[in-house]
mmCIF file of C-alpha atoms in Angstrom:
data_model
loop_
_atom_site.group_PDB
_atom_site.id
_atom_site.type_symbol
_atom_site.label_atom_id
_atom_site.label_comp_id
_atom_site.label_asym_id
_atom_site.label_seq_id
_atom_site.Cartn_x
_atom_site.Cartn_y
_atom_site.Cartn_z
ATOM 1 C CA VAL O 1 -58.732 51.560 -43.501
ATOM 2 C CA LEU O 2 -55.546 49.706 -44.235
ATOM 3 C CA LEU O 3 -52.402 51.527 -42.777
ATOM 4 C CA PRO O 4 -48.951 50.534 -43.213
ATOM 5 C CA TYR O 5 -46.643 50.445 -40.109
ATOM 6 C CA ARG O 6 -42.978 50.200 -39.957
ATOM 7 C CA ASP O 7 -42.264 48.330 -43.182
ATOM 8 C CA ARG O 8 -43.727 45.062 -41.743
ATOM 9 C CA TYR O 9 -47.408 45.562 -40.638
ATOM 10 C CA ILE O 10 -50.719 46.518 -41.988
ATOM 11 C CA TYR O 11 -53.135 47.579 -39.629
ATOM 12 C CA ALA O 12 -57.194 46.891 -40.746
ATOM 13 C CA ILE O 13 -58.916 49.577 -38.992
ATOM 14 C CA PRO O 14 -62.421 48.114 -38.555
ATOM 15 C CA GLY O 15 -65.552 48.610 -40.856
ATOM 16 C CA TRP O 16 -68.441 46.644 -42.200
ATOM 17 C CA HIS O 17 -68.732 42.995 -41.234
ATOM 18 C CA LYS O 18 -71.914 40.949 -42.200
ATOM 19 C CA ASP O 19 -74.691 43.005 -40.500
ATOM 20 C CA GLY O 20 -72.864 46.219 -38.780
ATOM 21 C CA ALA O 21 -69.952 47.640 -37.956
ATOM 22 C CA VAL O 22 -67.247 46.320 -35.609
ATOM 23 C CA ASN O 23 -64.570 47.978 -33.612
ATOM 24 C CA LEU O 24 -62.145 44.981 -33.913
ATOM 25 C CA VAL O 25 -58.790 45.972 -35.275
ATOM 26 C CA GLN O 26 -56.662 43.063 -37.284
ATOM 27 C CA VAL O 27 -53.007 43.489 -37.962
ATOM 28 C CA PHE O 28 -51.178 41.526 -40.681
ATOM 29 C CA ASP O 29 -47.397 40.882 -40.409
ATOM 30 C CA ILE O 30 -45.973 40.623 -43.652
ATOM 31 C CA PHE O 31 -42.595 38.979 -42.302
ATOM 32 C CA LYS O 32 -44.687 35.733 -40.754
ATOM 33 C CA SER O 33 -47.594 35.929 -43.137
ATOM 34 C CA GLU O 34 -50.116 35.926 -40.366
ATOM 35 C CA TRP O 35 -52.830 37.851 -38.766
ATOM 36 C CA PHE O 36 -53.342 39.223 -35.043
ATOM 37 C CA GLN O 37 -55.911 41.168 -33.315
ATOM 38 C CA ALA O 38 -54.793 44.821 -31.720
ATOM 39 C CA SER O 39 -56.665 46.720 -29.232
ATOM 40 C CA PRO O 40 -60.148 47.607 -30.510
ATOM 41 C CA ILE O 41 -61.209 51.013 -31.230
ATOM 42 C CA LEU O 42 -63.292 52.957 -28.798
ATOM 43 C CA GLY O 43 -67.052 52.467 -29.466
ATOM 44 C CA ASN O 44 -69.068 50.373 -31.404
ATOM 45 C CA GLY O 45 -67.202 50.518 -34.905
ATOM 46 C CA VAL O 46 -68.088 52.702 -38.169
ATOM 47 C CA PHE O 47 -67.525 51.976 -41.834
ATOM 48 C CA GLY O 48 -66.866 54.442 -44.587
ATOM 49 C CA HIS O 49 -64.139 55.926 -42.387
ATOM 50 C CA ALA O 50 -60.920 57.654 -43.109
ATOM 51 C CA GLY O 51 -57.558 57.699 -41.322
ATOM 52 C CA GLY O 52 -53.763 57.921 -41.821
ATOM 53 C CA ILE O 53 -50.595 56.990 -39.741
ATOM 54 C CA ILE O 54 -47.504 58.963 -38.994
ATOM 55 C CA ASP O 55 -44.534 57.066 -36.945
ATOM 56 C CA ASN O 56 -46.692 55.094 -34.536
ATOM 57 C CA VAL O 57 -49.829 57.485 -34.110
ATOM 58 C CA ILE O 58 -52.891 56.402 -35.956
ATOM 59 C CA LEU O 59 -55.752 59.286 -36.844
ATOM 60 C CA VAL O 60 -59.075 58.035 -37.740
ATOM 61 C CA CYS O 61 -62.234 60.284 -38.342
ATOM 62 C CA ASP O 62 -65.790 60.000 -38.884
ATOM 63 C CA GLY O 63 -67.735 57.084 -40.890
ATOM 64 C CA ALA O 64 -71.352 55.852 -40.541
ATOM 65 C CA SER O 65 -73.118 53.671 -38.154
ATOM 66 C CA MET O 66 -76.302 51.733 -38.803
ATOM 67 C CA LYS O 67 -79.319 52.938 -36.513
ATOM 68 C CA ARG O 68 -81.644 50.179 -35.649
ATOM 69 C CA ASN O 69 -85.356 51.378 -35.709
ATOM 70 C CA PHE O 70 -88.033 49.474 -33.636
ATOM 71 C CA ALA O 71 -90.172 48.015 -36.209
ATOM 72 C CA ALA O 72 -88.524 49.748 -39.351
ATOM 73 C CA ALA O 73 -85.584 49.246 -41.453
ATOM 74 C CA PRO O 74 -82.025 50.294 -40.115
ATOM 75 C CA THR O 75 -80.694 53.664 -41.449
ATOM 76 C CA VAL O 76 -77.281 54.890 -41.830
ATOM 77 C CA GLN O 77 -76.168 57.706 -39.404
ATOM 78 C CA VAL O 78 -72.966 59.749 -40.370
ATOM 79 C CA GLU O 79 -70.586 60.063 -37.382
ATOM 80 C CA GLN O 80 -68.529 63.097 -36.141
ATOM 81 C CA SER O 81 -65.744 61.817 -34.266
ATOM 82 C CA CYS O 82 -62.038 61.487 -34.309
ATOM 83 C CA LEU O 83 -60.042 58.541 -32.696
ATOM 84 C CA LEU O 84 -56.279 58.992 -31.863
ATOM 85 C CA GLY O 85 -54.349 55.672 -31.370
ATOM 86 C CA GLU O 86 -50.637 55.448 -30.072
ATOM 87 C CA ILE O 87 -49.141 52.155 -31.234
ATOM 88 C CA ASP O 88 -46.908 50.603 -28.362
ATOM 89 C CA VAL O 89 -43.564 50.234 -30.351
ATOM 90 C CA ALA O 90 -42.420 47.346 -28.234
ATOM 91 C CA ASN O 91 -45.696 45.477 -28.659
ATOM 92 C CA PRO O 92 -47.633 46.126 -31.952
ATOM 93 C CA SER O 93 -50.897 44.833 -30.769
ATOM 94 C CA TYR O 94 -51.477 47.256 -28.009
ATOM 95 C CA ILE O 95 -52.802 50.492 -29.287
ATOM 96 C CA ASN O 96 -53.653 53.424 -26.759
ATOM 97 C CA TRP O 97 -56.975 54.855 -28.161
ATOM 98 C CA GLN O 98 -58.298 58.067 -27.183
ATOM 99 C CA GLU O 99 -61.052 60.607 -28.496
ATOM 100 C CA TRP O 100 -59.406 63.496 -30.411
ATOM 101 C CA ALA O 101 -60.680 67.000 -31.608
ATOM 102 C CA HIS O 102 -62.736 66.841 -34.712
ATOM 103 C CA PRO O 103 -61.254 69.260 -37.276
ATOM 104 C CA SER O 104 -64.735 70.620 -38.896
ATOM 105 C CA GLU O 105 -68.171 71.215 -38.321
ATOM 106 C CA GLN O 106 -69.757 68.260 -39.550
ATOM 107 C CA GLY O 107 -68.907 64.253 -39.955
ATOM 108 C CA ARG O 108 -68.417 62.849 -43.280
ATOM 109 C CA PHE O 109 -68.725 59.426 -44.816
ATOM 110 C CA ARG O 110 -66.250 58.100 -47.526
ATOM 111 C CA MET O 111 -63.851 60.845 -47.329
ATOM 112 C CA ALA O 112 -60.145 60.481 -48.340
ATOM 113 C CA ALA O 113 -56.949 60.575 -46.232
ATOM 114 C CA VAL O 114 -53.510 60.773 -46.631
ATOM 115 C CA SER O 115 -50.396 60.496 -44.406
ATOM 116 C CA ASP O 116 -48.412 63.449 -45.085
ATOM 117 C CA ILE O 117 -44.855 62.121 -43.769
ATOM 118 C CA ASN O 118 -42.675 65.012 -45.041
ATOM 119 C CA ASN O 119 -45.044 67.465 -43.285
ATOM 120 C CA ASP O 120 -45.573 65.300 -40.239
ATOM 121 C CA GLN O 121 -49.290 65.424 -40.685
ATOM 122 C CA ILE O 122 -52.803 63.551 -41.745
ATOM 123 C CA CYS O 123 -54.621 65.162 -44.122
ATOM 124 C CA PHE O 124 -58.754 64.535 -44.947
#
């Protein structure tokens, strides 16, 4: 999930990397043309998730994780969870993450999301 912030930063909310999902959040500063790391999301990370940003608030939901099975191939497990992150306006590398109420009865993999700034909401 890539999210623009304040016409300067692009937040890369983690996903798949080599052998599994990661929880690291990377930020690209377009003014300096450089990357830096922000506060990681809670948990082990997912891939195929969706999210949006309104002002300094990020909402990321669902996705999938790899479930490791003893003596068998790993399987993909759909996650049902949402995380709300509040970006520190003075320090864009600090995000205060917390679990958030899930809007439906099941998790989804590879859903779409949009930040509707006119109505101050993130739609999935």
